[in-house]
Coordinates of C-alpha atoms in Angstrom, one line a residue:
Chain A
X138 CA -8.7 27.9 -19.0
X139 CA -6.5 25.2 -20.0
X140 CA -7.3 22.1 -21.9
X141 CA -7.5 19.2 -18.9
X142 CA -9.6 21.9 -16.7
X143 CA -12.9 20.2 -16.0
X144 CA -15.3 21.5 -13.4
X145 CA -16.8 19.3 -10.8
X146 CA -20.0 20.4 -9.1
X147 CA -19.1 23.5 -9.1
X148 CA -15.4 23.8 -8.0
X149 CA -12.9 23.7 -10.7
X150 CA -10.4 21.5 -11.0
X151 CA -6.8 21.8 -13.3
X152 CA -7.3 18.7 -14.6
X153 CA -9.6 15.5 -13.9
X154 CA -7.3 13.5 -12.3
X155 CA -8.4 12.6 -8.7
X156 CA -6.4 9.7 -6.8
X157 CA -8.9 7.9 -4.8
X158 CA -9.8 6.9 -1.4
X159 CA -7.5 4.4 0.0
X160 CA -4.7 4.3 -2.2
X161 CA -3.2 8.1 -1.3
X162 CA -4.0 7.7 2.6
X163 CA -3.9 11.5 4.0
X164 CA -1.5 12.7 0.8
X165 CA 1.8 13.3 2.6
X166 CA 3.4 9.8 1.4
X167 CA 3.0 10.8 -2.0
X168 CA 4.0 14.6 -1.5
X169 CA 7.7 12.8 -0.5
X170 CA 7.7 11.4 -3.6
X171 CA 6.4 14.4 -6.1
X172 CA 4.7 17.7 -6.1
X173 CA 1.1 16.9 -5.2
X174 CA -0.2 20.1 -6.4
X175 CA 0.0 19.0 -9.6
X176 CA -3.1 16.5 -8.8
X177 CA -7.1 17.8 -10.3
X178 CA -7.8 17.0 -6.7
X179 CA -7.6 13.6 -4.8
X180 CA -9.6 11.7 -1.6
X181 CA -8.4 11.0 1.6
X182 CA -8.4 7.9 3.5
X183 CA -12.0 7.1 4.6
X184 CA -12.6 8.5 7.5
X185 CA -14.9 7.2 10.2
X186 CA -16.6 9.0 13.5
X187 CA -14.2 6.3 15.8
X188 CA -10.8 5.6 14.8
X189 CA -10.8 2.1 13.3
X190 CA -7.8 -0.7 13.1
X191 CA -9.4 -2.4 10.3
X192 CA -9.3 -6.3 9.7
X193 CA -6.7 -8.5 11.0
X194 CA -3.6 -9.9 7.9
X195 CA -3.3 -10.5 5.6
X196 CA -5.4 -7.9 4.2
X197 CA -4.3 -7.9 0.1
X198 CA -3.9 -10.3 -2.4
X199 CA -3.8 -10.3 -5.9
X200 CA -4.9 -12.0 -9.3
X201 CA -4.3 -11.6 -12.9
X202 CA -5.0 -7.9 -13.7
X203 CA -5.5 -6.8 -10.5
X204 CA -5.6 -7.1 -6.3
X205 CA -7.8 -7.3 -3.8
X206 CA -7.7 -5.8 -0.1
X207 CA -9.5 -6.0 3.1
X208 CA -8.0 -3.1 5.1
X209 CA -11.4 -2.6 6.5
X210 CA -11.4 1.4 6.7
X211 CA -8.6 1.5 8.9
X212 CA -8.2 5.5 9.7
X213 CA -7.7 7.7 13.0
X214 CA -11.2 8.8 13.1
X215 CA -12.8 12.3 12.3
X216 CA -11.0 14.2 15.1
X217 CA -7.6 12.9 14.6
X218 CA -8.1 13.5 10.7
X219 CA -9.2 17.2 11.7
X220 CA -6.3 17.6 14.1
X221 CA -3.3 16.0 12.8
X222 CA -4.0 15.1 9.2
X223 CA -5.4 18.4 7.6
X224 CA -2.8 20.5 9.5
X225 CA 0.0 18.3 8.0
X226 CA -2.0 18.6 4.8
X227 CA -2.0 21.7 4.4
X228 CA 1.5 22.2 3.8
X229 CA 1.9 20.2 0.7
X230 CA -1.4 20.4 -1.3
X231 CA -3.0 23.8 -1.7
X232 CA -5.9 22.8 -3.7
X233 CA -9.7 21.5 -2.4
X234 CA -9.5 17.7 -1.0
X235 CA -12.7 15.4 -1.4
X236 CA -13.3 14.2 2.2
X237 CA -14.0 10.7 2.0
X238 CA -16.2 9.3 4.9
X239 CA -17.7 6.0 5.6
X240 CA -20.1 4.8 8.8
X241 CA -22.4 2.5 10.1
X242 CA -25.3 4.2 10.4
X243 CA -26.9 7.7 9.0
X244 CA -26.2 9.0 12.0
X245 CA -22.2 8.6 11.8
X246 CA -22.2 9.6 7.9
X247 CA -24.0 12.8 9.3
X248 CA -21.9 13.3 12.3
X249 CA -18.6 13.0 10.5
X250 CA -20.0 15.0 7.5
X251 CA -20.7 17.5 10.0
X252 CA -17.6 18.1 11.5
X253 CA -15.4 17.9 7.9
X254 CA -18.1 20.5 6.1
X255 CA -16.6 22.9 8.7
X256 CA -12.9 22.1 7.1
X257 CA -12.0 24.9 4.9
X258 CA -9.6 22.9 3.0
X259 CA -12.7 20.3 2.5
X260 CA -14.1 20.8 -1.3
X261 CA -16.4 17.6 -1.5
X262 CA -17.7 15.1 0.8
X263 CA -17.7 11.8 -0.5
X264 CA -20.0 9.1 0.8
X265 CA -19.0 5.9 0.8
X266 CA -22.2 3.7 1.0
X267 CA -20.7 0.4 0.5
X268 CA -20.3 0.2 4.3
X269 CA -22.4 -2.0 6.0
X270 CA -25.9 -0.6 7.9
X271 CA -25.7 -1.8 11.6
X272 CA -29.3 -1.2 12.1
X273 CA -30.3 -2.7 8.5
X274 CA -29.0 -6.7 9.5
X275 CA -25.3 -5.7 8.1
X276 CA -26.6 -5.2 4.2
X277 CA -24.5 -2.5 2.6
X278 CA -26.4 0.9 2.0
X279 CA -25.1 0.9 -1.1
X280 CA -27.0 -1.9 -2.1
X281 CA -30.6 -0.1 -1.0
X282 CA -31.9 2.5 -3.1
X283 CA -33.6 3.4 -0.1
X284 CA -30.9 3.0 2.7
X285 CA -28.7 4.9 0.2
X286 CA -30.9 7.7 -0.1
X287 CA -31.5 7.6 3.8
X288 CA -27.5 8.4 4.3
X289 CA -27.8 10.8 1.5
X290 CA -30.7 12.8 3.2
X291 CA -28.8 12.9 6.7
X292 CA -25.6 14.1 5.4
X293 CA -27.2 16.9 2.6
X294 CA -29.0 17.9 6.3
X295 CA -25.4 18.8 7.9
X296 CA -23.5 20.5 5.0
X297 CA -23.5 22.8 2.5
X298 CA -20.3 22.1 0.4
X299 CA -21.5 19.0 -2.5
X300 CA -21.6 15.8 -2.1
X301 CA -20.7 13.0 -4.2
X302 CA -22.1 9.5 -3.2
X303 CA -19.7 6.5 -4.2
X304 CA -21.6 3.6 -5.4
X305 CA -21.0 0.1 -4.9
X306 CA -21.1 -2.3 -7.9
X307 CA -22.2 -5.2 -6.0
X308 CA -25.8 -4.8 -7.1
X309 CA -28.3 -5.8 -9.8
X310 CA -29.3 -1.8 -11.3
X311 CA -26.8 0.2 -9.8
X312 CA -29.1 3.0 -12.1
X313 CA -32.2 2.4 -9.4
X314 CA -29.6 3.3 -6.8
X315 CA -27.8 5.9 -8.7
X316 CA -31.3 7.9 -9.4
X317 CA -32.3 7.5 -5.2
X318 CA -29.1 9.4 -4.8
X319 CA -29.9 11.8 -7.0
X320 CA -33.7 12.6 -5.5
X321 CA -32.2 12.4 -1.8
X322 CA -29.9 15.5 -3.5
X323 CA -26.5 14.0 -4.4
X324 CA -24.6 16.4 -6.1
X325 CA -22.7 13.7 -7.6
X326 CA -21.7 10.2 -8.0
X327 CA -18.8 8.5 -8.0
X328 CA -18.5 4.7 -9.2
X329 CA -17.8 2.1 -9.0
X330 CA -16.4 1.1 -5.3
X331 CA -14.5 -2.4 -5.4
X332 CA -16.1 -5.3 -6.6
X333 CA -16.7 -8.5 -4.0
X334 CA -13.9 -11.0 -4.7
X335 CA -12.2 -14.1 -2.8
X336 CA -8.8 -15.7 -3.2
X337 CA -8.4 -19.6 -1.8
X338 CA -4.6 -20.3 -1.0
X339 CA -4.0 -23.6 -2.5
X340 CA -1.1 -24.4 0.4
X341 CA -3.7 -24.2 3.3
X342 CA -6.8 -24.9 1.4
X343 CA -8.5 -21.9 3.2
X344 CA -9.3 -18.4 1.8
X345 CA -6.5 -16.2 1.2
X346 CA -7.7 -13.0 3.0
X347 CA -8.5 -13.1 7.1
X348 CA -11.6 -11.1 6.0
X349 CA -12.4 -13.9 3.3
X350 CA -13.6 -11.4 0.9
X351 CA -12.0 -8.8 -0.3
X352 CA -12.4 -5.7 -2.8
X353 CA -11.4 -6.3 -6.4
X354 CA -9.7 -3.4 -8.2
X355 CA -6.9 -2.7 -10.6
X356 CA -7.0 -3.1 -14.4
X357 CA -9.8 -6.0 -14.2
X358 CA -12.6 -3.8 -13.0
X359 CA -12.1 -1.2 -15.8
X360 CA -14.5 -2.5 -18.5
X361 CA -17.0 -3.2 -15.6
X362 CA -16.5 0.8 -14.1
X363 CA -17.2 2.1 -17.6
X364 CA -20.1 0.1 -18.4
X365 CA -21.9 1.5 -15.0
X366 CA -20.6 4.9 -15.9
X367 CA -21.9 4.9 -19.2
X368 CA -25.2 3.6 -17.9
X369 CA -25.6 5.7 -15.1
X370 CA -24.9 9.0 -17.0
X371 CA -28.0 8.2 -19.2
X372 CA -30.5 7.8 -16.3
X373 CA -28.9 11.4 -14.2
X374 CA -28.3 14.7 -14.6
X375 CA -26.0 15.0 -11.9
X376 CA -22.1 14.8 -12.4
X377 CA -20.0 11.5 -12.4
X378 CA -16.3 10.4 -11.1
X379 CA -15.5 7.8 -13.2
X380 CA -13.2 4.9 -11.2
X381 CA -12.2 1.7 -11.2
X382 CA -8.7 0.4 -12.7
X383 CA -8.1 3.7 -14.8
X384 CA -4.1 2.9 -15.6
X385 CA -3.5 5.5 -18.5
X386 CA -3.9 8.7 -19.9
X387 CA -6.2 6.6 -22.5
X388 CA -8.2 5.2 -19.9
X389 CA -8.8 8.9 -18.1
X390 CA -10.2 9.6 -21.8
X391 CA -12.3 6.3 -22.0
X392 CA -13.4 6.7 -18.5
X393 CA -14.8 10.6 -19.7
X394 CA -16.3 9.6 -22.8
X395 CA -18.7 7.1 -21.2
X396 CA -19.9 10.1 -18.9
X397 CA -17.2 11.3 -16.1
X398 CA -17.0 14.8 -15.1
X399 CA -13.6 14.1 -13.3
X400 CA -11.4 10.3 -12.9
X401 CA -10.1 9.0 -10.0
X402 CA -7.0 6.8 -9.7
X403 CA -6.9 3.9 -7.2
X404 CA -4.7 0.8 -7.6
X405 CA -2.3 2.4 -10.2
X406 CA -1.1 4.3 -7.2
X407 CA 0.2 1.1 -5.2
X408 CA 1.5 -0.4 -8.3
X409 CA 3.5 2.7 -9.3
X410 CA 3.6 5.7 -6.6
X411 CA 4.2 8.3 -9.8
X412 CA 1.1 7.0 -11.6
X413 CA -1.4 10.2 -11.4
X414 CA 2.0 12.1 -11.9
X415 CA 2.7 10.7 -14.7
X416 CA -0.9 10.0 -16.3
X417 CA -1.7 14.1 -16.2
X418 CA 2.0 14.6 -18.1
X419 CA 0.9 12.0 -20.8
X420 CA -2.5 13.4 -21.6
X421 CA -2.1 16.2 -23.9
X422 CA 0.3 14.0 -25.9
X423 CA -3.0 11.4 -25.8
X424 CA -5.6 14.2 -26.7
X425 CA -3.5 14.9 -29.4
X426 CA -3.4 11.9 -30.9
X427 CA -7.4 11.1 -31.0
X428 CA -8.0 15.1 -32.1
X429 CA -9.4 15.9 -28.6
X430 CA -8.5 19.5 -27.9
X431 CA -10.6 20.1 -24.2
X432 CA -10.9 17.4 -22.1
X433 CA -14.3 18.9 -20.8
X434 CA -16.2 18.9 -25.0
X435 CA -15.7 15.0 -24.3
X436 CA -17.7 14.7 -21.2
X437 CA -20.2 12.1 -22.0
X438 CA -19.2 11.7 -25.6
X439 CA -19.9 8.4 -26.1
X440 CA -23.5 8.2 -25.7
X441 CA -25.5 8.7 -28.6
Chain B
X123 CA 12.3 6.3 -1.8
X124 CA 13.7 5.8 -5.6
X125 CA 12.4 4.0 -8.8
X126 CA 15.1 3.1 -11.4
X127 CA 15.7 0.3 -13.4
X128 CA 18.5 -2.1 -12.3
X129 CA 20.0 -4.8 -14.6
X130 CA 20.6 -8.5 -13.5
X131 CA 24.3 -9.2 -13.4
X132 CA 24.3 -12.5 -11.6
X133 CA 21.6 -14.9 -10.3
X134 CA 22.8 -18.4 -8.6
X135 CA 21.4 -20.4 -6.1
X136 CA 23.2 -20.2 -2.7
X137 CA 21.5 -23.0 -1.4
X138 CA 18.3 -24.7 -1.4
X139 CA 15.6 -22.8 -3.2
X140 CA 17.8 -19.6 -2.4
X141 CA 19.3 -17.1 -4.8
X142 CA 21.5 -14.5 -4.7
X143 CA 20.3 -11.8 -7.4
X144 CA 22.9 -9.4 -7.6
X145 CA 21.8 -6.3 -9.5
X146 CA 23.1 -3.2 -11.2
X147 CA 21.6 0.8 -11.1
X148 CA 21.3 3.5 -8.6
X149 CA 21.9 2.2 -5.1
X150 CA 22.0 5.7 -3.3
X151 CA 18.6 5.7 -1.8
X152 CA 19.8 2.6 0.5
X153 CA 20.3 4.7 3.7
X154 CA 20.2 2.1 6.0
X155 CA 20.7 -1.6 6.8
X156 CA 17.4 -3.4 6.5
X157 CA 15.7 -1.6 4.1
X158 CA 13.7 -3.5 1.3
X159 CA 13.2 -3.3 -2.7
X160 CA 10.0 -3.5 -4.6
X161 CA 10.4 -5.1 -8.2
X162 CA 8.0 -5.0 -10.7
X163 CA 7.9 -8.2 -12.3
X164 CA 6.4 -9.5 -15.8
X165 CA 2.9 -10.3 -15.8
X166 CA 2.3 -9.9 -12.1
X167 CA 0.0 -7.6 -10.9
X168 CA 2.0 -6.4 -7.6
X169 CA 5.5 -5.9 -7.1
X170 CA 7.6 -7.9 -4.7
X171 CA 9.0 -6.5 -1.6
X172 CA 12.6 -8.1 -1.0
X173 CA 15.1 -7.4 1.2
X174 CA 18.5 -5.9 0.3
X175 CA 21.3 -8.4 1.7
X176 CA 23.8 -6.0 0.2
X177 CA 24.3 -2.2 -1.5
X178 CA 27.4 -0.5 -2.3
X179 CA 28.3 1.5 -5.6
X180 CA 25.6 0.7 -7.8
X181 CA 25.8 -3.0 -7.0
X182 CA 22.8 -4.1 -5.0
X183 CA 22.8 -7.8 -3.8
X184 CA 19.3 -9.2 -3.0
X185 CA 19.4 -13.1 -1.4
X186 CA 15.9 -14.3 -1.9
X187 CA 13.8 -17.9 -1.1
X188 CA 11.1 -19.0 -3.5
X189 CA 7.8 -19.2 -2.1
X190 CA 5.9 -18.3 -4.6
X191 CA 4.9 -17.3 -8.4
X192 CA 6.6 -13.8 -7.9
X193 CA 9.9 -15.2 -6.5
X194 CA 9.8 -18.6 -8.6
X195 CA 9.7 -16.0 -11.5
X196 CA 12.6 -14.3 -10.2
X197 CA 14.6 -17.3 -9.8
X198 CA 14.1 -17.8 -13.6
X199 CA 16.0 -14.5 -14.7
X200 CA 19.8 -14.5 -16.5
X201 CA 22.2 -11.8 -16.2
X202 CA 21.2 -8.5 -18.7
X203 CA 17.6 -8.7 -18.1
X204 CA 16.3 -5.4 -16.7
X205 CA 14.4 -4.9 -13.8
X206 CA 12.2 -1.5 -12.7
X207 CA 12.3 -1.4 -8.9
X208 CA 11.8 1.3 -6.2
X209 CA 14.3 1.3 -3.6
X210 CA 15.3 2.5 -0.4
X211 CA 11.9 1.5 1.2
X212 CA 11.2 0.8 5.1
X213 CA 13.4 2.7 7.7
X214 CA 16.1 -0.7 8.7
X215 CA 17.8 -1.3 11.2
X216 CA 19.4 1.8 13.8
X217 CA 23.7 1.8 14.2
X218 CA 22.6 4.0 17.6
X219 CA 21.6 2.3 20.7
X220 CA 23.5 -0.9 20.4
X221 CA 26.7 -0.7 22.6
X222 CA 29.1 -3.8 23.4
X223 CA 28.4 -6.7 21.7
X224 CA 25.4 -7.1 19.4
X225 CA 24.2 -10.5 18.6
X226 CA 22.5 -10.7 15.0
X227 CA 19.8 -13.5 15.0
X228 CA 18.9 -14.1 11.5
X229 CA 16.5 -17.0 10.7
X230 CA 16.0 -18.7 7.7
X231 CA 16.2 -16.2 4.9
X232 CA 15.8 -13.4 7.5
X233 CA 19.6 -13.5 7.5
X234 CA 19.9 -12.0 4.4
X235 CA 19.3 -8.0 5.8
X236 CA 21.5 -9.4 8.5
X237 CA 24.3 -9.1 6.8
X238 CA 24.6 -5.4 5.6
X239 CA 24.0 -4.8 9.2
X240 CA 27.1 -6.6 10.4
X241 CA 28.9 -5.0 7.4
X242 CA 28.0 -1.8 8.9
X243 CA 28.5 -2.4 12.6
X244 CA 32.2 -3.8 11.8
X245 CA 32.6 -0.7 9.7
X246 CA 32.4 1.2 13.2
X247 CA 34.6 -1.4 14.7
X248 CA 32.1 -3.6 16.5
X249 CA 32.1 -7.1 15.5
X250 CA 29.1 -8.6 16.1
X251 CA 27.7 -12.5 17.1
X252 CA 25.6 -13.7 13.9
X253 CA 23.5 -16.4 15.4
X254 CA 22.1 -18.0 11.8
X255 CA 19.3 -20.7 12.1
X256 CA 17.9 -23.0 8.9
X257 CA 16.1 -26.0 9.1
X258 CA 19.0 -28.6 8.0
X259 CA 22.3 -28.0 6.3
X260 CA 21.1 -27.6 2.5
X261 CA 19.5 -24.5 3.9
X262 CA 22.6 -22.7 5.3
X263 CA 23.9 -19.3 3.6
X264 CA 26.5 -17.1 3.5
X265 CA 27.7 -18.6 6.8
X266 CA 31.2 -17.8 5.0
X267 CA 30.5 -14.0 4.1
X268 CA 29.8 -14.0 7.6
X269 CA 33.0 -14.5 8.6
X270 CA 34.3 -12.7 6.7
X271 CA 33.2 -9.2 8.0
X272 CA 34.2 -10.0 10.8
X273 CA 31.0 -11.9 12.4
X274 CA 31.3 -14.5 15.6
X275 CA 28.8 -16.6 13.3
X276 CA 27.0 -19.8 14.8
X277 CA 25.4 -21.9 12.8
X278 CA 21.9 -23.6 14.0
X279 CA 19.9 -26.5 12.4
X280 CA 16.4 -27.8 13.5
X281 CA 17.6 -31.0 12.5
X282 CA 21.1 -30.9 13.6
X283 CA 22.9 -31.6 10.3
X284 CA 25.0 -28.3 10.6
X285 CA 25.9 -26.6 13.5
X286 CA 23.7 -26.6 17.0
X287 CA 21.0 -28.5 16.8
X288 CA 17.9 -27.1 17.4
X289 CA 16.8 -23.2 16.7
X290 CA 18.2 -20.0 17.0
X291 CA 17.1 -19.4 20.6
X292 CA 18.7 -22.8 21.8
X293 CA 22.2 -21.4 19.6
X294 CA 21.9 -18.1 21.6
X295 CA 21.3 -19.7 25.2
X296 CA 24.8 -19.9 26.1
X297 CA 25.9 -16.5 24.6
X298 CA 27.0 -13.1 26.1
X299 CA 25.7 -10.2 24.0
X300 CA 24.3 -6.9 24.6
X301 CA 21.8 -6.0 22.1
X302 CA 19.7 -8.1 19.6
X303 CA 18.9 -7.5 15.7
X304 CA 16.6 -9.7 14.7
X305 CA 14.8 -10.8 11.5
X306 CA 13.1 -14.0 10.7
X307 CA 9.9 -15.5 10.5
X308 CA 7.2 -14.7 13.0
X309 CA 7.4 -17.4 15.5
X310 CA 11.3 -17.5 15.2
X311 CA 11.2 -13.4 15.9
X312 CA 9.1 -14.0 19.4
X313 CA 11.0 -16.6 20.3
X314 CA 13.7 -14.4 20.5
X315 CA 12.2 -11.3 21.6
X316 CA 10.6 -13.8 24.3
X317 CA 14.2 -15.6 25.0
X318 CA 17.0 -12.2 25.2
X319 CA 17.2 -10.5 27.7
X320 CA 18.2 -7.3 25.9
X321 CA 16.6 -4.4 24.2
X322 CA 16.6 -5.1 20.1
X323 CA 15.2 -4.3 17.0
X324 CA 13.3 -6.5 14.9
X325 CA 12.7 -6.8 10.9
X326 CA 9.1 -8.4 10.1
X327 CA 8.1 -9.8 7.4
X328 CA 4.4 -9.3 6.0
X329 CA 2.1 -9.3 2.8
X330 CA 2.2 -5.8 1.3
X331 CA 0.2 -3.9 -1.2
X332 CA 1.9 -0.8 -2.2
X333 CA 5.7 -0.9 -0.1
X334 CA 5.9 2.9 0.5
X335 CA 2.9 3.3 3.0
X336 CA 0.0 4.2 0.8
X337 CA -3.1 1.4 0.8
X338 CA -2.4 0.4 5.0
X339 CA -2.3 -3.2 3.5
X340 CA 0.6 -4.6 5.9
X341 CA -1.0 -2.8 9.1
X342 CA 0.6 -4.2 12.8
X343 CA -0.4 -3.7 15.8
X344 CA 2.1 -2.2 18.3
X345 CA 2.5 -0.3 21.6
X346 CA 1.8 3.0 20.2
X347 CA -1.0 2.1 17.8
X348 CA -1.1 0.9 14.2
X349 CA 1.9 1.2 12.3
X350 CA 2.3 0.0 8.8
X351 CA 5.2 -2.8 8.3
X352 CA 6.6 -1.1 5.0
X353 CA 6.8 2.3 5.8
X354 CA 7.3 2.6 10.0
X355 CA 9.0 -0.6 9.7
X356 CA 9.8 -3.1 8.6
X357 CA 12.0 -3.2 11.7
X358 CA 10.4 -2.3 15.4
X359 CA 12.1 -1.6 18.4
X360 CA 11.6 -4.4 21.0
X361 CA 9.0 -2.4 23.3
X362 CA 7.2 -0.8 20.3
X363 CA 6.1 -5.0 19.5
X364 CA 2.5 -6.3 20.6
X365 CA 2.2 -10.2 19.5
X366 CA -1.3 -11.6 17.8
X367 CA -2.7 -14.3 20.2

């Protein structure tokens, strides 16, 4: 075993670095560009049961340290995704994907869940709960310890490969939401999602995005994704992705010593498309420097 | 798609609020007319998608307006400073299809891609009509360079102090062509695609994330679904084009 393997719920990985959800869309841009295979893992596009244009432009801006975007889960929907996107796939990354999956209701996280836990090339489903509930007046699950444990429930119900439940940050104790996860039978968590943010363009005096809000990430949200880390891995005992502006080789390290099992990368990738490339080249040369000789003795390290 | 570093040679306005940035590096991922840049820029979060007016032998020539912090920052730049950009991004514009006489409507700085396009169609011997449109006469570019490929250029002004008065459409009313290449602003690209009578291709502009088809941030609609302006674009064939509103 080398020294960046880390093991995540049960399916190893070569190295912790996981690009995430949004920023790698179905992997084949990037596998143009570089030889994905050398990626821990990464997560698709989130996927939804209907295919989904998202919001109307502009969709990203940006600030100091950072952008924001409201695609608004744009994505071809599960049977496209099945059909076209896994085949195509297939042929340029060899290793488990983490599905990422979004709906409206329990009953689309399960029916989407469903059909993806029969995906052989499928390692992880990851829920993302910081969609809206249809049926709850439009209030993120993610928000809810108990609508959060209600998607949780329905999509443990439909498969047997783990699942990680992505947490939103736009809460007051994202631990009370973190543990319903856990007793609804998350296999793990990964946090944090984006964080709520608005841009107002000066020119037209209106807000910047046609959504209005948008999700913050980039280098801004980093101290922010650690501190929930670090909090949530003292209240669970299940694993942790760490995310949310992870730039660096140092901030993969940062990101594991407040309690991640595995990283994922998100806006580095739109900034630079040869970021995870290049972060999984730099970090021996970084564990070396701070005396760190396997990535997966500093799992957590921080805590006391 | 490439990433290098490129040093400024040259950086001089060419007219009002516009600057010619001419560059040196790697210019061999430019494959096709049309195609854009992405620079990283101090201090700025995203990088800046602008579109190549010219490549040839490690010189790349970018003519750029500022509109905002990114290009104002830009503007700002001597020769010898060094810039990281990926290159050879979006698909540009197609050599095949256009036969007899293609018209180029460029408007505003949308001219810019314009002209490594006629620089290309006169290299396979057709010369094309340029059709530029600005709003007065401080505005009006490479009008010269134009002519000097080759290019049947008219000039249009919304104010009439150079040229035709009125806009690029009212320029092209009274001309005989056979294919449009457009690229412009939004309402100046309908106009056109509303006004010809031909097929076309057309360059869009629009706010981008990433610039190599990664974070869907630059999404349009079009005939055959969703396609994203940086990487299936930025240029669309006329019938692939649905308008918003």
């Amino acid at each position: 075993m080398g020294r960046l393997n880390v093991d995540l719920c049960g399916v190893g990985l070569d190295n912790p670095v996981i690009p995430a959800s949004g920023t790698f869309g179905y992997g084949h841009e990037f596998a143009e560009y570089y030889d994905i295979d050398c990626l821990g893992a990464f997560s698709f596009k989130g996927t939804t049961k209907e295919p989904r244009f998202g919001n109307p432009q502009p969709r990203i801006a940006e600030c100091a340290g950072g952008m924001l975007n409201a695609v608004g889960l744009q994505n071809p929907g599960v049977d496209r995704v099945i059909a076209e996107e896994l085949p195509r796939l297939a042929k340029v990354f060899h290793k488990p994907v983490m599905a990422n999956v979004s709906g409206f209701s329990p009953e689309e996280y399960a029916y989407v869940c469903e059909r993806l836990d029969k995906q052989p090339q499928v390692g992880w489903l990851e829920v993302n709960i910081s969609c809206p509930n249809v049926h709850g007046g439009g209030m993120s699950f993610g928000t809810d310890p108990e609508a959060a444990a209600q998607v949780v429930r329905a999509v443990k119900a439909v498969t047997a490969k783990p699942v990680i439940v992505k947490l939103t940050p736009n809460v007051t104790d994202v631990v009370s939401v973190a543990l319903a996860c856990e007793a609804a039978g998350a296999d793990g968590l990964s946090l944090i999602n984006t964080l709520q943010a608005m841009r107002i363009d000066l020119g037209t005096k209106k807000p910047l995005l046609a959504n209005v809000t948008g999700g913050l990430s980039g280098p801004a949200v980093f101290p922010v994704a650690v501190r929930m880390v670090y909090q949530v891995h003292e209240a669970v005992h299940i694993p942790l992705v760490g995310v949310g502006g992870v730039s660096s080789a140092e901030d993969v390290i940062e990101m594991m010593l407040a309690g991640a099992a595995a990283v994922e990368i998100g806006a580095a990738n739109l900034t630079d498309p040869y970021a995870c490339r290049d972060i999984i080249r730099d970090l021996p040369a970084v564990m070396d420097r701070y005396g760190i000789q396997n990535l997966r003795d500093i799992i957590g390290g921080a805590h006391g | 798609m490439e990433k290098g570093v490129f040093t400024i040679t040259e950086n001089v306005p060419v007219a009002a609020g516009v600057y010619r940035m001419v560059l040196a590096g790697d210019t061999s991922a430019v494959t096709a007319p049309g195609q854009f840049v992405d620079i990283r820029l101090p201090d700025l979060y995203l990088r800046r998608p602008i579109s190549v007016c010219d490549a040839a032998d490690g010189r790349l020539t970018l003519v750029y307006k500022t509109v905002g912090r990114g290009t104002e920052r830009m503007a700002d730049m001597g020769p010898g400073r060094e810039l990281e950009l990926l290159t050879g991004l979006g698909n540009g514009f197609s050599l095949d299809g256009c036969s007899g006489r293609p018209l180029l409507a460029g408007g505003g700085v949308g001219a810019a891609p314009l002209y490594l396009l006629a620089k290309r169609l006169v290299q396979r011997g057709v010369r094309p009509l340029a059709v530029l449109g600005f709003n007065g006469a401080s505005d009006v570019f490479y009008a010269d360079e134009f002519a000097a490929l080759g290019a049947d250029v008219t000039i249009a002004t919304a104010d009439g102090s150079r040229g035709v008065k009125g806009f690029v459409t009212d320029a092209m009313a009274g001309l005989s062509y056979s294919y449009v290449y457009a690229c412009g602003p939004e309402p100046m690209l309908r106009a056109v695609w509303e006004s010809s009578a031909t097929d076309g291709q057309f360059s869009f502009e629009a706010r981008m994330g990433c610039g190599f088809g990664a974070c869907m941030g630059c999404t349009r609609q079009t005939v055959n679904g969703p396609r994203r302006v940086c990487k299936d674009g930025p240029v669309f064939l006329k019938g692939e084009i649905v308008w918003d509103g």
